[in-house]
Short mmCIF file of C-alpha atoms in Angstrom, two decimals:
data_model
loop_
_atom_site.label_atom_id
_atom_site.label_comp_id
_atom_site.label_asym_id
_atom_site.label_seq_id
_atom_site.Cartn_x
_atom_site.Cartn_y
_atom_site.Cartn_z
CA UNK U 25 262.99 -170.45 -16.91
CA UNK U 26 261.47 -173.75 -15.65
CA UNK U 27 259.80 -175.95 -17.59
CA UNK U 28 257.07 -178.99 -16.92
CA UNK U 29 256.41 -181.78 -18.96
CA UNK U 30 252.98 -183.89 -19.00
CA UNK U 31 251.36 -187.28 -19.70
CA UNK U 32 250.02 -187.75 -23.03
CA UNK U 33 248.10 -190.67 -21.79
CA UNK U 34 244.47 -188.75 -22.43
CA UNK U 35 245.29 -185.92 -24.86
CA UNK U 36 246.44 -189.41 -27.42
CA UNK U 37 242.56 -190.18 -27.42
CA UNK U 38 240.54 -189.76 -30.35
CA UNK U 39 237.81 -188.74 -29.03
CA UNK U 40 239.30 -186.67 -26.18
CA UNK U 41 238.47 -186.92 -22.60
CA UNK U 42 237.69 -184.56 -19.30
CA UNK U 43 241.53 -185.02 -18.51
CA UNK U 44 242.86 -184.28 -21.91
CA UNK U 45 241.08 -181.12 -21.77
CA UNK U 46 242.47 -180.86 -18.03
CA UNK U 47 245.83 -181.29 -20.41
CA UNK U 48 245.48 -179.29 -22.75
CA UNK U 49 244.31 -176.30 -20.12
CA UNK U 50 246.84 -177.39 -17.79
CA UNK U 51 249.96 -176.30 -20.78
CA UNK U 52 248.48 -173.22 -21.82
CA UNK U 53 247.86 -171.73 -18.17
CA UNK U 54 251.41 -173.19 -17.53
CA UNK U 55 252.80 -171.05 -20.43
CA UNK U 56 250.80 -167.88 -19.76
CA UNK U 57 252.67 -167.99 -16.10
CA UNK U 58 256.26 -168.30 -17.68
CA UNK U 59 257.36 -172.26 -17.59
CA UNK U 60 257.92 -173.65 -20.57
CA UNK U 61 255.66 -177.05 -21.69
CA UNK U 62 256.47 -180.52 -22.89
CA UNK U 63 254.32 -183.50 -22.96
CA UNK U 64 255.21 -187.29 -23.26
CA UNK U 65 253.33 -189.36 -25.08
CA UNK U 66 253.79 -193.56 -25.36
CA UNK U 67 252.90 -194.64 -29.01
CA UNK U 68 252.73 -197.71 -30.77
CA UNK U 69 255.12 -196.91 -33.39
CA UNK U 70 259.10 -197.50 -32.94
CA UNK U 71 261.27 -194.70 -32.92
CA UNK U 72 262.31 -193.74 -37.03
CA UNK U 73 265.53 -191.74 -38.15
CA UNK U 74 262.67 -188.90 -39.11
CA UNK U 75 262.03 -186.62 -36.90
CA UNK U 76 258.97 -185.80 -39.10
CA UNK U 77 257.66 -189.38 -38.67
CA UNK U 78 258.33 -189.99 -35.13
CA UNK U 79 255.85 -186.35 -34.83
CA UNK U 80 253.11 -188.38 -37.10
CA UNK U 81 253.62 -191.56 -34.52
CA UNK U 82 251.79 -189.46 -31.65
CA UNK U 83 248.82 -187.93 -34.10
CA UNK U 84 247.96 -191.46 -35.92
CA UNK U 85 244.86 -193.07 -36.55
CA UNK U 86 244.03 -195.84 -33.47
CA UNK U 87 244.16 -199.48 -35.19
CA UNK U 88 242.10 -202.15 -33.69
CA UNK U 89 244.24 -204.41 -31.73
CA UNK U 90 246.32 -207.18 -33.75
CA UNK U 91 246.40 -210.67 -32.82
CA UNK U 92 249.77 -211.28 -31.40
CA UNK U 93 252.02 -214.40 -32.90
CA UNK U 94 253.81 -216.15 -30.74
CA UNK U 95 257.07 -214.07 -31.03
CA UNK U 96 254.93 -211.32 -30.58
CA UNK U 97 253.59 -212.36 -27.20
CA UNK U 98 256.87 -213.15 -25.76
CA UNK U 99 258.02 -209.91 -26.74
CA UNK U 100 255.00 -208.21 -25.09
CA UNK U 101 255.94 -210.41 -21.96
CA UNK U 102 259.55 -209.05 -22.03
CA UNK U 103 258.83 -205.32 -22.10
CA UNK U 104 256.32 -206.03 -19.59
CA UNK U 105 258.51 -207.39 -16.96
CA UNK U 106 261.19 -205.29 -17.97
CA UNK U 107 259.67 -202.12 -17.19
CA UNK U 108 259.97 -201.50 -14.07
CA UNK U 109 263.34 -201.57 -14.56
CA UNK U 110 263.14 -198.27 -16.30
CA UNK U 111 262.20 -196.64 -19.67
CA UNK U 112 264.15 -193.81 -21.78
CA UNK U 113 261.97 -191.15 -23.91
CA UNK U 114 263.40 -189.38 -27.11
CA UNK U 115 262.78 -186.14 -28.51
CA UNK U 116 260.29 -185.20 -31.10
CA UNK U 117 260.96 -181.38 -32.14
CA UNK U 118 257.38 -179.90 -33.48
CA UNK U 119 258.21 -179.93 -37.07
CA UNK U 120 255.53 -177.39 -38.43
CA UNK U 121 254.87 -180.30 -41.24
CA UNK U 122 252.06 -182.49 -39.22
CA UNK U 123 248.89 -181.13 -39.34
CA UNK U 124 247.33 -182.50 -36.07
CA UNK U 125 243.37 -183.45 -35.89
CA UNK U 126 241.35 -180.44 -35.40
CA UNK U 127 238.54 -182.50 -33.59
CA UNK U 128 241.70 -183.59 -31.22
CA UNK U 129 242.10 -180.18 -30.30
CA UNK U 130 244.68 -179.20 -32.41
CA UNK U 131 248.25 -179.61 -31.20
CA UNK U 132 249.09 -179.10 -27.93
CA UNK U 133 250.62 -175.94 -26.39
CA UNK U 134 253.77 -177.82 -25.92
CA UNK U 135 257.67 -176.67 -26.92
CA UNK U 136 258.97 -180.29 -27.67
CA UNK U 137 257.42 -183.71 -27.01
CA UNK U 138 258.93 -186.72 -25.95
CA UNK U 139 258.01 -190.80 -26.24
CA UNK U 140 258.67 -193.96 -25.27
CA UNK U 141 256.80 -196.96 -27.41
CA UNK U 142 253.95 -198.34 -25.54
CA UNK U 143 254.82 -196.51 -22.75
CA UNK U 144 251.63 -196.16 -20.96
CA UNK U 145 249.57 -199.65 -21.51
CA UNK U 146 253.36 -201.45 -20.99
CA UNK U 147 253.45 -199.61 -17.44
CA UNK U 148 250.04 -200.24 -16.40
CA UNK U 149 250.43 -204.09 -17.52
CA UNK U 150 253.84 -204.12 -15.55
CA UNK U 151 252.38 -202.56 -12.61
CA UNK U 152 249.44 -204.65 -12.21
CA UNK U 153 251.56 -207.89 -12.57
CA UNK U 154 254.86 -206.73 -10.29
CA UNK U 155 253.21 -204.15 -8.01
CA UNK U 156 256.46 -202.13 -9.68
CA UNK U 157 255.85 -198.63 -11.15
CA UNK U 158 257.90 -197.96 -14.30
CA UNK U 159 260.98 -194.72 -13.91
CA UNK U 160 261.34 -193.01 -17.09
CA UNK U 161 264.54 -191.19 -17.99
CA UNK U 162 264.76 -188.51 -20.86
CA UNK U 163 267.54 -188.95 -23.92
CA UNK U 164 269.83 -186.34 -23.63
CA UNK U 165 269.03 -184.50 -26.47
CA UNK U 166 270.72 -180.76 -27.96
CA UNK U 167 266.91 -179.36 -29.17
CA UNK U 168 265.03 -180.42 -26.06
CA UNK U 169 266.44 -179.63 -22.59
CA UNK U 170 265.01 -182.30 -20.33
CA UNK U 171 262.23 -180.80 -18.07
CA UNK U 172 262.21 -179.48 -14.31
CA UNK U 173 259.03 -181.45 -13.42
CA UNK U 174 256.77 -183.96 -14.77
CA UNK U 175 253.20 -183.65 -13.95
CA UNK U 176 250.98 -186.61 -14.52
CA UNK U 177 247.42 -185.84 -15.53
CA UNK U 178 246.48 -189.08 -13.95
CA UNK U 179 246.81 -191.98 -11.51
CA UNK U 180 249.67 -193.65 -13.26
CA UNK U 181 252.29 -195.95 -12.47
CA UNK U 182 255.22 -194.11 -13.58
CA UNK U 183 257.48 -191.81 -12.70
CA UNK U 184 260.25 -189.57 -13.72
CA UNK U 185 264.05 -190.23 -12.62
CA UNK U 186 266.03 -187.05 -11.46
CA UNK U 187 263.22 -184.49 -11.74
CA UNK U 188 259.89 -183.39 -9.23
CA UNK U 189 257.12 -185.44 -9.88
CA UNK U 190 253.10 -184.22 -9.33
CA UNK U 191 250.21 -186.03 -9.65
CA UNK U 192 247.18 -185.31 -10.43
CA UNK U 193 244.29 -186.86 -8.50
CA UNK U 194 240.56 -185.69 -10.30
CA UNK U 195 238.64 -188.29 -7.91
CA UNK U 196 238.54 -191.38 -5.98
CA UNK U 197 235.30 -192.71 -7.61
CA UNK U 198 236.79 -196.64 -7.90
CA UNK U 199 236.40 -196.46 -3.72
CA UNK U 200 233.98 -193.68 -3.04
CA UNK U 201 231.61 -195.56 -6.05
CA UNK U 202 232.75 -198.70 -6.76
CA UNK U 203 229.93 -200.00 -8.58
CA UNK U 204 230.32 -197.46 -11.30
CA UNK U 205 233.39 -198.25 -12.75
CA UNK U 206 235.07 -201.38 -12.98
CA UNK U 207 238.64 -201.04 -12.27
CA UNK U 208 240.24 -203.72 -9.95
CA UNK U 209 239.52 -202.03 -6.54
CA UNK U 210 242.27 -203.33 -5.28
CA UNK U 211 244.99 -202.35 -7.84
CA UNK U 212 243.78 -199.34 -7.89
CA UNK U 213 244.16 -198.85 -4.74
CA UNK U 214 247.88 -199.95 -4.45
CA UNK U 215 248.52 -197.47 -7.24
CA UNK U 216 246.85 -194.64 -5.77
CA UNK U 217 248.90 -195.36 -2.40
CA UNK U 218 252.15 -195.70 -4.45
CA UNK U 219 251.45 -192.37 -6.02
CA UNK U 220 250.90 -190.67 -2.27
CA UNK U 221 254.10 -191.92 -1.67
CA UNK U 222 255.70 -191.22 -4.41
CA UNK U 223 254.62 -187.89 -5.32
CA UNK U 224 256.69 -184.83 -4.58
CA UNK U 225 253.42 -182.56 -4.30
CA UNK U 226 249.48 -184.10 -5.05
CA UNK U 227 247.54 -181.73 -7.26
CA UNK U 228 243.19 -181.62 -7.06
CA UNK U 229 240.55 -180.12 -8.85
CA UNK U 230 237.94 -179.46 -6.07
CA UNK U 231 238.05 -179.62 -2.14
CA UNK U 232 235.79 -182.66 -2.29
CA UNK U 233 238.56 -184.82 -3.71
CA UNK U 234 241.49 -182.89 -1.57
CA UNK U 235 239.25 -184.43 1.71
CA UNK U 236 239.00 -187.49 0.06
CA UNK U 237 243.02 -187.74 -0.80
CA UNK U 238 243.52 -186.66 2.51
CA UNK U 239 241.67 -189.14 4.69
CA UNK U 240 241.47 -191.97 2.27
CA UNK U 241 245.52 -192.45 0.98
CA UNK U 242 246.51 -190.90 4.30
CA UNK U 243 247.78 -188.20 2.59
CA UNK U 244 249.41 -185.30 4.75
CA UNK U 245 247.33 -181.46 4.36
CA UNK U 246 250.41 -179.99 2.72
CA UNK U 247 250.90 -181.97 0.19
CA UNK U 248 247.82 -181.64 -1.02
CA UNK U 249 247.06 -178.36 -3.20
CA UNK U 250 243.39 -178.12 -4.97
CA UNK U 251 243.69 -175.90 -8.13
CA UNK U 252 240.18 -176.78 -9.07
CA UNK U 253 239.74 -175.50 -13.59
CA UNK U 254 239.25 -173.46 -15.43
CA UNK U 255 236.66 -172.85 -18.37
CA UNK U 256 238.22 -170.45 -21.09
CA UNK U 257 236.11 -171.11 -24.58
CA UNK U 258 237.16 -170.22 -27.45
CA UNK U 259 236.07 -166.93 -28.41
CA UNK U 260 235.55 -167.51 -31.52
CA UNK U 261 232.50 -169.75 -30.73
CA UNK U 262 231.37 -167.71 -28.01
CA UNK U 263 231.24 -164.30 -29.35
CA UNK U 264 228.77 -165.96 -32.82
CA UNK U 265 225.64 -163.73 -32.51
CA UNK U 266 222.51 -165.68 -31.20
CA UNK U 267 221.28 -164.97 -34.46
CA UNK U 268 223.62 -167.49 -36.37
CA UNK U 269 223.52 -170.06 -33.32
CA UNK U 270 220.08 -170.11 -33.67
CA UNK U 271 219.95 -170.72 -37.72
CA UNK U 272 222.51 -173.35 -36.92
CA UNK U 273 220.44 -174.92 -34.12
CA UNK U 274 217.41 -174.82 -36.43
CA UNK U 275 219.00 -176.25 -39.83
CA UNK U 276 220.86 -179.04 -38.87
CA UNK U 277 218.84 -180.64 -35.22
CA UNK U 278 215.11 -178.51 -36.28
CA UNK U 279 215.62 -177.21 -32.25
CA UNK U 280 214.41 -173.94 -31.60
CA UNK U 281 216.39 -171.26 -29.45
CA UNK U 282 216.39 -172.32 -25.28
CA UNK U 283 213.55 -174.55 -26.27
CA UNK U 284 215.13 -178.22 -25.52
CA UNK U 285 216.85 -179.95 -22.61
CA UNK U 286 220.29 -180.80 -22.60
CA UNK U 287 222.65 -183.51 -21.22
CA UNK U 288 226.15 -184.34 -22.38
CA UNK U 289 228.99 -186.95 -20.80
CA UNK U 290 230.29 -190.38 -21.36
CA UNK U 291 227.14 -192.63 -20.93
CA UNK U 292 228.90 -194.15 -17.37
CA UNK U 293 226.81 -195.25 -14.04
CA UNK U 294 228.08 -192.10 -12.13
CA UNK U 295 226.58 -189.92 -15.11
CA UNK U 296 223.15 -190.92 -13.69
CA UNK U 297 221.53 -190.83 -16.92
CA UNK U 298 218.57 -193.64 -16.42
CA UNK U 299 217.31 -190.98 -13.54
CA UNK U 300 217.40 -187.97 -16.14
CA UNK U 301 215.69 -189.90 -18.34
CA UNK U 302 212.81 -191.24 -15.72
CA UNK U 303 212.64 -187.80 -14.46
CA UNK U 304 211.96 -186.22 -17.73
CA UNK U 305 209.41 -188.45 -18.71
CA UNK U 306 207.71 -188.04 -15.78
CA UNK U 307 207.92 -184.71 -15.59
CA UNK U 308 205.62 -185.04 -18.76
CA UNK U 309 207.88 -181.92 -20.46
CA UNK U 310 207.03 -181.49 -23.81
CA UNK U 311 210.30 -179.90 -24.39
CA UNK U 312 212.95 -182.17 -26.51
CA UNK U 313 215.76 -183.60 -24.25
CA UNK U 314 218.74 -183.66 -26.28
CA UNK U 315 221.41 -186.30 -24.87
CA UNK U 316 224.90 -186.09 -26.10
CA UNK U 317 227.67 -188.85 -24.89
CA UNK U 318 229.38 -192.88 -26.55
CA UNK U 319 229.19 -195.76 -24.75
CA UNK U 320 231.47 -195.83 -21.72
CA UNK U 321 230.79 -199.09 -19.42
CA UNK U 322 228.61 -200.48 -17.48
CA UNK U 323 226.21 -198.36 -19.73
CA UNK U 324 223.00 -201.19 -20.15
CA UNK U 325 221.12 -200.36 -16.61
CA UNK U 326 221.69 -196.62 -17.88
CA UNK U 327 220.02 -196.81 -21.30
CA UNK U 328 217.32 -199.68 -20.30
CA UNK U 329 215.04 -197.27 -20.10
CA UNK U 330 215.92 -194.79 -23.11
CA UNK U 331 215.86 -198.05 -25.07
CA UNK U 332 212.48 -199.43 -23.66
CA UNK U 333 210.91 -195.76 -24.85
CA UNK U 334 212.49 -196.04 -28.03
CA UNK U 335 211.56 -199.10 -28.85
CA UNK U 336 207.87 -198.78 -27.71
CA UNK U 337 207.92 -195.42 -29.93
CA UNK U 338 204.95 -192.87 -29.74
CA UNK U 339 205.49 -188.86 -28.29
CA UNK U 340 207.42 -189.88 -25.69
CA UNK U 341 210.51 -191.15 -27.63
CA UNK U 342 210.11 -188.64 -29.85
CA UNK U 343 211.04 -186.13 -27.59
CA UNK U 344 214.30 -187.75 -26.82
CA UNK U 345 217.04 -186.86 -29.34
CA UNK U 346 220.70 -189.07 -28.67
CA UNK U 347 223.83 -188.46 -30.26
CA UNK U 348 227.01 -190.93 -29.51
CA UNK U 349 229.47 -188.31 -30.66
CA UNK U 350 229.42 -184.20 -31.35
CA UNK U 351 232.19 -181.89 -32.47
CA UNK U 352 233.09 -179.27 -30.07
CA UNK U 353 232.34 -176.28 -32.26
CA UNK U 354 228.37 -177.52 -32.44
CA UNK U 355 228.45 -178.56 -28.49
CA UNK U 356 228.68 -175.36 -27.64
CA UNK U 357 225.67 -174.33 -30.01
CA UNK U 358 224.15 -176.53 -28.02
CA UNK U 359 224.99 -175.63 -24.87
CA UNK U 360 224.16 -171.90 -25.49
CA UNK U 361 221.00 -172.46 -27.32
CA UNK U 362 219.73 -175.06 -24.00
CA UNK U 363 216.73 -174.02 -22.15
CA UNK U 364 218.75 -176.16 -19.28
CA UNK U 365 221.79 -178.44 -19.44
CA UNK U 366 220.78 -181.39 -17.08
CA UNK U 367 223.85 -182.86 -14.96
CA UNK U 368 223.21 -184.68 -11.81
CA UNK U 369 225.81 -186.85 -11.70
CA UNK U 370 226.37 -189.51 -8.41
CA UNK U 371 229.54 -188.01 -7.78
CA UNK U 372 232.15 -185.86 -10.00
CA UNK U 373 235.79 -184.90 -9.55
CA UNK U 374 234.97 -181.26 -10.88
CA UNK U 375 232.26 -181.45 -12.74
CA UNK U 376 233.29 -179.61 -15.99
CA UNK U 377 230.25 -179.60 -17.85
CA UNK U 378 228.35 -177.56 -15.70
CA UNK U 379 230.69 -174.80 -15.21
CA UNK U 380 230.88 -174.74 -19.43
CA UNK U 381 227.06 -174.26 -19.22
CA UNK U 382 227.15 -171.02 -16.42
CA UNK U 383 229.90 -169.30 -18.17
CA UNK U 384 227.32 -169.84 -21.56
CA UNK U 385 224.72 -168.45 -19.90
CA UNK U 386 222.56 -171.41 -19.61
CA UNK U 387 220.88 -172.87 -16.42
CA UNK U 388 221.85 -175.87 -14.99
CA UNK U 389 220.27 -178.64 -12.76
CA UNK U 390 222.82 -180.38 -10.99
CA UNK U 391 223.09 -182.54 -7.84
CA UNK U 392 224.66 -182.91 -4.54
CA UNK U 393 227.33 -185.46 -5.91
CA UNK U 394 230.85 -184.49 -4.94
CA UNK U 395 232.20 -181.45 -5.97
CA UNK U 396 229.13 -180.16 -8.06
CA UNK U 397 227.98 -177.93 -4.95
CA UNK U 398 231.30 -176.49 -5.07
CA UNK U 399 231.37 -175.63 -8.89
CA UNK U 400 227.62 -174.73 -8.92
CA UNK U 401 227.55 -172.33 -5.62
CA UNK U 402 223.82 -170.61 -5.70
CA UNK U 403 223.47 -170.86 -9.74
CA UNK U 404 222.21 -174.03 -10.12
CA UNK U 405 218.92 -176.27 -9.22
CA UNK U 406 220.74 -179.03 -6.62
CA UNK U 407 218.97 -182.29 -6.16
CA UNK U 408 219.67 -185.30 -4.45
CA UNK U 409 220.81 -187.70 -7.63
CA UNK U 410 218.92 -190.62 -6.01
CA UNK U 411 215.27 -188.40 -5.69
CA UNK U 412 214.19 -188.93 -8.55
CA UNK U 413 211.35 -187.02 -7.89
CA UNK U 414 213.40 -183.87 -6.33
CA UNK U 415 214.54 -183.81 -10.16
CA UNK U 416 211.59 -184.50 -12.12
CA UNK U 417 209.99 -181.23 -9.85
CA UNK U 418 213.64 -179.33 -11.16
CA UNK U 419 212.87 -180.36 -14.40
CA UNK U 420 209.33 -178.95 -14.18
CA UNK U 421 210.35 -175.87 -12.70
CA UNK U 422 213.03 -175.07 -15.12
CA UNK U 423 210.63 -175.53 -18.26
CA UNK U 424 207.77 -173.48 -16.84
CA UNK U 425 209.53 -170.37 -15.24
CA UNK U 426 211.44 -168.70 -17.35
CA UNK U 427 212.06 -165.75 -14.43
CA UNK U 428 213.97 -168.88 -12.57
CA UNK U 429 216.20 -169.89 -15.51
CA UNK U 430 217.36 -166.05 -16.31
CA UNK U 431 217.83 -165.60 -12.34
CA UNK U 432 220.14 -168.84 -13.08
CA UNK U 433 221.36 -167.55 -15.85
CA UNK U 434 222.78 -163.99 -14.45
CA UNK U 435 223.93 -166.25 -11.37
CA UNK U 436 226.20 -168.62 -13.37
CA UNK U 437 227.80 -166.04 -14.88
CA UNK U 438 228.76 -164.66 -11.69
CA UNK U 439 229.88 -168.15 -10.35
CA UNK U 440 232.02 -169.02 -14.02
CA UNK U 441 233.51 -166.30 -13.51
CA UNK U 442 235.45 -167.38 -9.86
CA UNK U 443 236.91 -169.82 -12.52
CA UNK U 444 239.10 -167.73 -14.53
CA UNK U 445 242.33 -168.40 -16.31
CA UNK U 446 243.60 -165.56 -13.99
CA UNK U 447 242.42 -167.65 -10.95
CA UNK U 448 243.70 -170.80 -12.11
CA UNK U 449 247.31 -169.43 -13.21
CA UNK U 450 247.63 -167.81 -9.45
CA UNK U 451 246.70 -171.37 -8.15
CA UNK U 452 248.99 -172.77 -10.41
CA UNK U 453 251.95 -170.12 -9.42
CA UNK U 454 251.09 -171.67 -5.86
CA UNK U 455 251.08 -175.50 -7.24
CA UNK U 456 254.62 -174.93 -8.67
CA UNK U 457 256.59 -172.73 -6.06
CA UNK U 458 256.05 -175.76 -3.91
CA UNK U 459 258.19 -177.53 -5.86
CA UNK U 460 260.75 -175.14 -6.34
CA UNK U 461 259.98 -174.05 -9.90
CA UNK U 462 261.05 -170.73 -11.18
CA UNK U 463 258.24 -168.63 -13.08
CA UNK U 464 259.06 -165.85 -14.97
#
């Protein structure tokens, strides 16, 4: 039996992110179709005798950065330019003694781990300074067989000696966008052009960014292999009666059942959130709008608004309710309980939360912003994401008829459902023969 191994870059966060749960996803639909999983992580922590505290090293609490000493800074210096000369990973065995964070998602569907101390931010230093990505070899080890393939979640500048290497590519938004993100346009795009030509096979989420990989990093068509996702909730949060989601929904946020608004994401340009909020208010809703989502960047021209409203008080901010951070298990009492989750991002990748929100059975206003169309189909109220108007008229509709938002409803089920772990493990089976992987 084969086996992959991926990044830990994103499933290290805290506070999660779209790719760890692309991660996370990625190792249990790669399990369910017979490979066996692995992931690599890069923490701060040296490598101990224990195996028990090497596992702890990749679940511990983020510190705020230290200020570096002089030694410290020449050491820093070293391991940067030394990197691209190659790291080595050592196995971590899954003790059964860590208890990972819950909120984290739990330990990942992975046989064995492997790290390599400061792997990640030493690469992406190195790479940025030398133009060099970093090769990393794995420690020959007798409890963890070094893997067939190493799939990166990410744009990263590494790479793994001996073994296939895929990429992952969710979007081009530094080029497409560029003044929603502020990455160094033109490292960026050296490392996305190293990864083209590095990569053994290119793996996509949507057709959107396949065209874009294609034409933009000159890219060849059959290299290029779009999965898309795949939404699978937890059933035991989807199968609570409405009943208790509603007592819930009532006790702790006083919101009734489908009788707020609903928008949840990092609080980033592309997230389009100072339009949602115009739009609402002048859509002159007296239903709550319930915003979910921390801090990202470039965040003040989003939130000038929301801020202007709050300050000013009165109805208006009233009706607005923002959270910076929610655990998953009450997201999705949100979701299901929306009267509409709002999501008309500039441009998305996938767009995740609006499939989440179909297979719920709640409707969704979305836009015409990169993939959405494709994850949406005919179950969703598309705007442009510049019209404001087009989506303060959405917005209107979606309160007042409720025949609309259970035609919506009955549609996005329909739509989640071309989203399957079935149809994602059959992509995946596709993904993974091109690189010569044996399934079982």
């Amino acid at each position: 039996m084969s086996s992959i191994c991926i990044d830990g870059f994103n499933l290290a966060l805290a506070k999660g992110s779209g790719i760890a749960t692309y991660g996370r996803n990625l190792l249990i639909n790669a399990r369910e179709i017979g490979l066996g999983t692995q992931v690599l992580y890069g923490p701060a922590a040296a490598r101990k005798p224990s195996n028990v505290v090497n596992e702890t090293a990749l679940t511990d609490a983020e510190r705020p950065p230290e200020k570096l000493n002089r030694k410290k800074k020449i050491q820093r210096f070293r391991d940067t330019y030394m990197s691209r000369f190659g790291r080595e990973a050592h196995a971590i065995m899954p003790s059964g003694e860590v208890i990972w964070p819950n909120r984290g998602g739990g330990r990942p569907a992975a046989d064995s781990f492997w790290a390599a101390q400061n792997l990640f931010q030493t690469a992406n230093r190195s790479f940025a300074a030398y133009g060099k990505e970093t090769p990393v070899s794995f420690e020959a080890s007798t409890e963890a067989a070094r893997p067939d393939a190493m799939h990166w979640t990410a744009t990263l500048p590494l790479y793994a000696k001996g073994v296939a290497n895929l990429y992952t590519i969710h979007d081009l938004i530094p080029l497409r966008l560029p003044h929603t993100t502020m990455d160094d346009k033109a490292v960026y795009m050296r490392l996305c052009q190293a990864v083209a030509k590095r990569a053994d096979h290119i793996a996509v989420v949507s057709e959107t960014t396949r065209q874009d990989v294609i034409r933009l990093l000159g890219v060849s068509e059959d290299r290029v292999t779009n999965t898309y996702q795949a939404v699978d909730l937890p059933q035991s949060l989807t199968s609570r009666s409405q009943a208790e989601v509603e007592l819930e929904l009532e006790g702790v946020f006083n919101l009734g059942w489908k009788d707020y608004f609903l928008h949840f994401g990092a609080i980033e340009p592309k997230k389009n959130l100072g339009r949602i909020v115009e739009a609402y208010l002048a859509s002159g809703s007296k239903t709550p709008l319930v915003i979910i989502g921390g801090r990202a960047w470039l965040d003040e021209g989003e939130t000038a608004l929301l801020k202007q409203v709050k300050r000013d008080g009165g109805p208006s901010a009233e009706r607005i309710r923002q959270y910076e951070y929610m655990p998953f298990s009450m997201l999705i009492s949100l979701i299901r309980g929306a009267r509409a989750t709002l999501f008309p991002s500039l441009y998305e990748g996938f767009g995740l939360p609006v499939l989440e929100s179909m297979a719920l059975s709640t409707a969704v206003l979305t836009s015409t912003g990169g993939s959405l169309p494709e994850v949406a189909g005919d179950a969703a109220v598309i705007v442009d994401p510049y019209d404001v108007q087009a989506m303060t008229r959405g917005i209107q509709a979606l309160d007042a008829d409720e025949g609309l938002r259970l035609d919506l409803q009955a549609r996005g089920l329909i739509q989640a459902g071309k989203f399957t772990p079935a149809a994602y493990q059959a992509r995946l089976r596709d993904l993974y023969g091109k690189v010569g992987l044996t399934l079982a």
